[in-house]
CSV table of C-alpha atoms in Angstrom, one decimal:
chain,number,residue,atom,x,y,z
A,1,MET,CA,218.0,34.4,108.4
A,2,TYR,CA,217.4,35.4,112.0
A,3,GLY,CA,216.2,33.9,115.3
A,4,PHE,CA,212.5,33.0,115.7
A,5,ASP,CA,210.4,30.4,117.5
A,6,TYR,CA,209.2,27.4,115.5
A,7,VAL,CA,206.1,25.3,116.6
A,8,ARG,CA,204.3,22.4,114.9
A,9,PRO,CA,200.8,22.0,116.3
A,10,ALA,CA,199.0,18.7,116.1
A,11,ASN,CA,195.6,20.1,115.4
A,12,LEU,CA,193.7,23.2,114.1
A,13,SER,CA,192.6,24.5,117.4
A,14,GLU,CA,196.1,24.6,118.8
A,15,ALA,CA,197.4,26.4,115.6
A,16,ALA,CA,194.6,28.9,115.9
A,17,ARG,CA,195.4,29.5,119.6
A,18,LEU,CA,199.1,30.1,118.9
A,19,LEU,CA,198.4,32.5,116.1
A,20,SER,CA,195.8,34.4,118.1
A,21,ALA,CA,198.0,34.7,121.2
A,22,ASN,CA,201.0,36.0,119.3
A,23,GLY,CA,200.4,38.9,116.9
A,24,ALA,CA,203.9,38.5,115.5
A,25,ALA,CA,203.4,34.8,114.6
A,26,ARG,CA,202.9,33.6,111.0
A,27,PRO,CA,201.5,30.3,109.7
A,28,ILE,CA,203.7,28.4,107.3
A,29,ALA,CA,202.2,25.9,104.8
A,30,GLY,CA,204.6,24.7,102.0
A,31,GLY,CA,206.9,27.7,102.6
A,32,GLN,CA,207.6,28.3,98.9
A,33,THR,CA,207.0,32.0,99.3
A,34,LEU,CA,207.6,32.6,103.0
A,35,ILE,CA,211.0,30.9,103.3
A,36,PRO,CA,212.6,33.1,100.5
A,37,THR,CA,211.1,36.2,102.2
A,38,LEU,CA,212.6,35.2,105.5
A,39,LYS,CA,216.0,34.7,103.9
A,40,GLN,CA,215.8,38.2,102.5
A,41,ARG,CA,214.4,39.6,105.8
A,42,LEU,CA,211.4,40.9,103.9
A,43,ALA,CA,209.3,39.2,106.6
A,44,GLN,CA,210.5,38.8,110.2
A,45,PRO,CA,207.9,37.0,112.3
A,46,ALA,CA,208.7,36.1,115.9
A,47,MET,CA,207.2,32.7,115.5
A,48,LEU,CA,206.4,30.2,112.7
A,49,VAL,CA,203.4,28.0,113.2
A,50,ASP,CA,203.9,25.0,110.9
A,51,LEU,CA,200.5,23.6,109.6
A,52,GLY,CA,202.1,20.5,108.0
A,53,GLY,CA,201.1,18.1,110.8
A,54,ILE,CA,197.4,19.0,110.9
A,55,ALA,CA,195.4,16.1,109.4
A,56,GLU,CA,192.2,18.3,109.4
A,57,LEU,CA,193.8,20.4,106.6
A,58,LYS,CA,194.4,17.5,104.2
A,59,GLY,CA,192.4,15.4,101.9
A,60,ILE,CA,190.4,15.7,98.7
A,61,ARG,CA,186.7,14.6,98.5
A,62,LYS,CA,183.5,15.2,96.6
A,63,ASP,CA,180.7,16.7,98.6
A,64,GLY,CA,177.5,16.7,96.6
A,65,SER,CA,178.0,19.1,93.7
A,66,ALA,CA,181.3,20.4,95.1
A,67,LEU,CA,184.9,19.3,95.2
A,68,VAL,CA,186.5,20.0,98.5
A,69,ILE,CA,190.3,20.3,98.7
A,70,GLY,CA,192.1,20.7,102.1
A,71,ALA,CA,194.4,23.7,102.5
A,72,MET,CA,197.5,21.6,103.0
A,73,VAL,CA,197.0,19.5,99.9
A,74,THR,CA,200.1,19.9,97.6
A,75,HIS,CA,200.0,20.9,94.0
A,76,ALA,CA,201.3,17.5,93.0
A,77,GLU,CA,198.4,15.8,94.9
A,78,VAL,CA,195.9,18.0,93.1
A,79,ALA,CA,197.5,17.2,89.8
A,80,GLY,CA,197.6,13.5,90.4
A,81,SER,CA,194.2,13.1,92.1
A,82,ALA,CA,191.7,10.9,90.3
A,83,GLU,CA,188.9,12.7,92.2
A,84,VAL,CA,190.1,16.1,90.8
A,85,ARG,CA,190.7,14.7,87.3
A,86,GLY,CA,187.2,13.3,87.2
A,87,ALA,CA,185.4,16.3,88.6
A,88,ILE,CA,187.4,19.3,87.3
A,89,PRO,CA,190.1,18.2,84.9
A,90,ALA,CA,191.1,21.8,84.2
A,91,LEU,CA,192.1,22.2,87.9
A,92,ALA,CA,194.4,19.2,87.7
A,93,ARG,CA,196.0,20.5,84.6
A,94,LEU,CA,196.5,23.9,86.2
A,95,ALA,CA,198.2,22.2,89.2
A,96,GLU,CA,200.6,20.1,87.1
A,97,GLY,CA,201.9,23.3,85.4
A,98,ILE,CA,202.9,25.1,88.6
A,99,GLY,CA,206.7,25.6,89.0
A,100,ASP,CA,208.8,22.4,88.9
A,101,PRO,CA,208.4,19.0,90.6
A,102,GLN,CA,210.2,20.2,93.8
A,103,VAL,CA,207.7,23.1,94.1
A,104,ARG,CA,204.7,21.0,93.3
A,105,HIS,CA,205.5,18.4,96.0
A,106,VAL,CA,206.0,21.0,98.7
A,107,GLY,CA,203.7,24.0,97.8
A,108,THR,CA,200.1,23.8,98.9
A,109,ILE,CA,196.8,25.1,97.5
A,110,GLY,CA,195.9,26.9,100.8
A,111,GLY,CA,199.3,28.6,101.0
A,112,SER,CA,199.0,29.9,97.4
A,113,VAL,CA,195.5,31.2,97.9
A,114,ALA,CA,196.4,32.8,101.3
A,115,ASN,CA,199.4,34.5,99.7
A,116,ASN,CA,197.5,35.7,96.7
A,117,ASP,CA,200.5,36.4,94.5
A,118,PRO,CA,199.2,38.3,91.4
A,119,ALA,CA,201.1,35.9,89.2
A,120,ALA,CA,200.0,32.6,90.9
A,121,ASP,CA,197.8,30.0,89.1
A,122,TYR,CA,195.2,29.0,91.8
A,123,PRO,CA,193.6,32.4,92.2
A,124,ALA,CA,192.3,32.3,88.7
A,125,ALA,CA,190.7,28.9,89.3
A,126,VAL,CA,189.2,30.0,92.6
A,127,LEU,CA,187.7,33.1,91.1
A,128,GLY,CA,186.9,31.4,87.7
A,129,LEU,CA,185.0,28.6,89.4
A,130,GLY,CA,183.3,30.8,92.0
A,131,ALA,CA,184.8,28.7,94.8
A,132,THR,CA,184.3,29.2,98.5
A,133,ILE,CA,187.3,29.6,100.9
A,134,VAL,CA,186.6,27.8,104.1
A,135,THR,CA,188.5,29.0,107.2
A,136,ASN,CA,188.5,28.1,110.9
A,137,LYS,CA,186.0,31.0,111.4
A,138,ARG,CA,183.8,31.3,108.4
A,139,GLN,CA,183.2,30.8,104.7
A,140,ILE,CA,184.2,33.5,102.1
A,141,GLU,CA,183.0,33.7,98.5
A,142,ALA,CA,185.7,34.0,95.9
A,143,ASP,CA,184.3,37.3,94.7
A,144,LYS,CA,184.7,38.8,98.2
A,145,TYR,CA,188.0,37.1,99.1
A,146,PHE,CA,190.6,38.7,96.8
A,147,THR,CA,191.0,42.3,97.8
A,148,GLY,CA,194.2,43.4,96.1
A,149,MET,CA,197.8,42.4,95.2
A,150,PHE,CA,198.9,40.0,98.0
A,151,LEU,CA,195.8,41.0,99.9
A,152,THR,CA,192.8,38.9,100.9
A,153,ALA,CA,189.8,39.1,103.2
A,154,LEU,CA,191.6,36.9,105.8
A,155,GLU,CA,191.8,38.4,109.3
A,156,PRO,CA,194.8,38.1,111.5
A,157,GLY,CA,195.2,34.6,112.8
A,158,GLU,CA,192.5,33.2,110.4
A,159,ILE,CA,193.5,29.9,108.8
A,160,ILE,CA,192.3,28.5,105.5
A,161,THR,CA,191.1,25.0,106.1
A,162,ALA,CA,189.7,24.0,102.7
A,163,ILE,CA,188.5,25.3,99.4
A,164,ARG,CA,185.1,24.2,98.0
A,165,PHE,CA,185.0,24.2,94.2
A,166,PRO,CA,181.6,23.9,92.5
A,167,ILE,CA,181.8,21.2,89.9
A,168,PRO,CA,181.2,22.9,86.5
A,169,GLU,CA,179.7,21.6,83.3
A,170,LYS,CA,182.8,22.8,81.5
A,171,ALA,CA,186.1,24.4,82.5
A,172,GLY,CA,189.4,25.3,80.9
A,173,TYR,CA,192.7,26.9,81.7
A,174,ALA,CA,195.3,28.5,79.6
A,175,LYS,CA,198.6,30.0,80.8
A,176,PHE,CA,201.3,32.2,79.1
A,177,GLU,CA,204.1,31.7,81.5
A,178,GLN,CA,207.4,33.4,82.3
A,179,ARG,CA,209.9,30.8,81.1
A,180,ALA,CA,212.3,31.1,84.1
A,181,SER,CA,209.8,31.0,86.9
A,182,ARG,CA,206.7,29.4,85.3
A,183,TYR,CA,204.6,32.1,87.0
A,184,CYS,CA,201.8,33.5,84.9
A,185,LEU,CA,202.5,36.4,82.7
A,186,VAL,CA,198.8,36.1,81.7
A,187,SER,CA,196.5,33.1,82.5
A,188,VAL,CA,192.8,32.7,82.0
A,189,PHE,CA,190.4,30.3,83.7
A,190,VAL,CA,187.0,29.8,82.1
A,191,SER,CA,184.0,27.9,83.5
A,192,LYS,CA,180.4,27.2,82.6
A,193,SER,CA,178.2,26.0,85.4
A,194,LYS,CA,175.6,23.3,85.0
A,195,GLY,CA,172.3,25.0,84.1
A,196,GLY,CA,168.8,24.0,85.2
A,197,MET,CA,165.6,23.6,83.2
A,198,PHE,CA,165.2,27.3,82.8
A,199,SER,CA,168.8,28.4,83.0
A,200,SER,CA,171.9,27.9,80.7
A,201,GLY,CA,174.3,28.2,83.7
A,202,GLU,CA,176.7,30.9,84.8
A,203,VAL,CA,179.9,31.7,82.8
A,204,ARG,CA,183.0,33.0,84.7
A,205,VAL,CA,186.3,34.2,83.2
A,206,ALA,CA,189.1,35.0,85.6
A,207,VAL,CA,192.6,36.4,84.7
A,208,SER,CA,195.8,36.1,86.7
A,209,GLY,CA,199.2,37.6,86.1
A,210,ALA,CA,198.0,40.7,84.5
A,211,GLY,CA,196.1,42.9,87.0
A,212,GLN,CA,197.8,45.5,89.3
A,213,ARG,CA,195.3,44.5,92.0
A,214,GLY,CA,195.7,40.8,91.4
A,215,VAL,CA,193.2,38.3,89.9
A,216,PHE,CA,190.1,39.8,88.2
A,217,ARG,CA,187.0,38.8,86.2
A,218,VAL,CA,186.3,40.0,82.6
A,219,ALA,CA,182.7,40.8,82.3
A,220,ALA,CA,182.7,41.4,78.5
A,221,ALA,CA,184.2,37.9,78.0
A,222,GLU,CA,181.6,36.3,80.3
A,223,GLN,CA,178.7,38.0,78.4
A,224,ALA,CA,180.1,36.9,75.0
A,225,LEU,CA,180.5,33.3,76.2
A,226,LYS,CA,177.1,33.3,77.9
A,227,ALA,CA,175.6,33.9,74.4
A,228,ASN,CA,178.0,31.6,72.6
A,229,PHE,CA,180.4,29.3,74.5
A,230,SER,CA,183.0,29.0,71.8
A,231,PRO,CA,186.6,30.2,71.2
A,232,GLU,CA,185.3,32.5,68.4
A,233,ALA,CA,183.2,34.4,70.9
A,234,VAL,CA,186.2,35.9,72.7
A,235,SER,CA,188.8,35.9,69.8
A,236,SER,CA,188.0,39.6,69.0
A,237,LEU,CA,187.6,40.7,72.7
A,238,LYS,CA,189.2,44.1,73.4
A,239,VAL,CA,190.8,44.6,76.8
A,240,ALA,CA,191.9,48.0,78.0
A,241,LYS,CA,195.5,48.3,79.3
A,242,ASP,CA,194.3,50.4,82.3
A,243,GLY,CA,195.0,48.7,85.6
A,244,LEU,CA,197.2,46.1,84.0
A,245,ILE,CA,200.8,45.3,85.1
A,246,SER,CA,203.7,46.7,83.1
A,247,ASP,CA,207.2,45.3,84.0
A,248,LEU,CA,210.3,43.8,82.4
A,249,HIS,CA,208.4,40.7,81.4
A,250,GLY,CA,205.8,42.5,79.4
A,251,SER,CA,204.0,45.8,79.0
A,252,ALA,CA,200.4,46.5,80.0
A,253,GLU,CA,199.6,46.7,76.3
A,254,TYR,CA,201.2,43.3,75.7
A,255,ARG,CA,199.2,41.7,78.6
A,256,ALA,CA,196.0,43.3,77.3
A,257,ALA,CA,196.6,41.7,73.9
A,258,LEU,CA,197.3,38.3,75.5
A,259,ILE,CA,194.1,38.1,77.5
A,260,PRO,CA,191.8,37.3,74.6
A,261,VAL,CA,194.3,34.9,73.2
A,262,MET,CA,194.5,33.0,76.5
A,263,ALA,CA,190.7,33.2,76.9
A,264,GLU,CA,190.3,31.7,73.4
A,265,ARG,CA,192.6,28.8,74.4
A,266,ALA,CA,190.9,28.3,77.7
A,267,VAL,CA,187.5,27.9,76.1
A,268,ALA,CA,189.0,25.5,73.5
A,269,ALA,CA,190.5,23.5,76.4
A,270,ALA,CA,187.1,23.5,78.1
A,271,LEU,CA,185.4,22.1,75.0
A,272,ALA,CA,188.1,19.5,74.2
């Protein structure tokens, strides 16, 4: 570690002011990624702005046809929330499979989405549900938010305040994890939105853990499920290895083969 200033603002406006006034400052939420990078000196901010004391960034509530989760809500709180389990059960199941109990009780949904680790769980849910990232400055659609591995549309000093998840008709999540870390080797989040009188609803399929540029949608799977929302519709899906990660945990070919398997399981979970 090394020397840096540490501040714990009491409200969002104070946190935004501190981050805007100091270009070398970094916000810290649960710290599950930032603290290890500080220890390894991969990041060396001059100031840490702790968001943990800001009440505006907490809470889970339904708002019409959306579920709104504050950025500082922990994974354990998402997993145990009756509101989440009632509105989007797949999101609660996703949260209860993140890391271990220690990580789940400290790590936050906002921190995970802001970090955009290619092997994290939440990005698949955000993209797979077509969520909206709410910040202290604006609202960003999921399709425009994730811009690359560890990259997002967030501007310097911009703070995620909440995430708005449209409540789907059906949703499911399946994850093939790395045993040691419980990060995604390949995970798939599938959702089907509630249709109207003349519409059957939108289908979205998002994959995490496999893409070189992070989370991504699979158009072929969405089209197949739009016609027939069943596991069989994606069981024979062919995914190209181009653009997929190849590392010591699995080759690009292996990940390509896993995607339809996880998609099939996610759809089965959505229908269960």
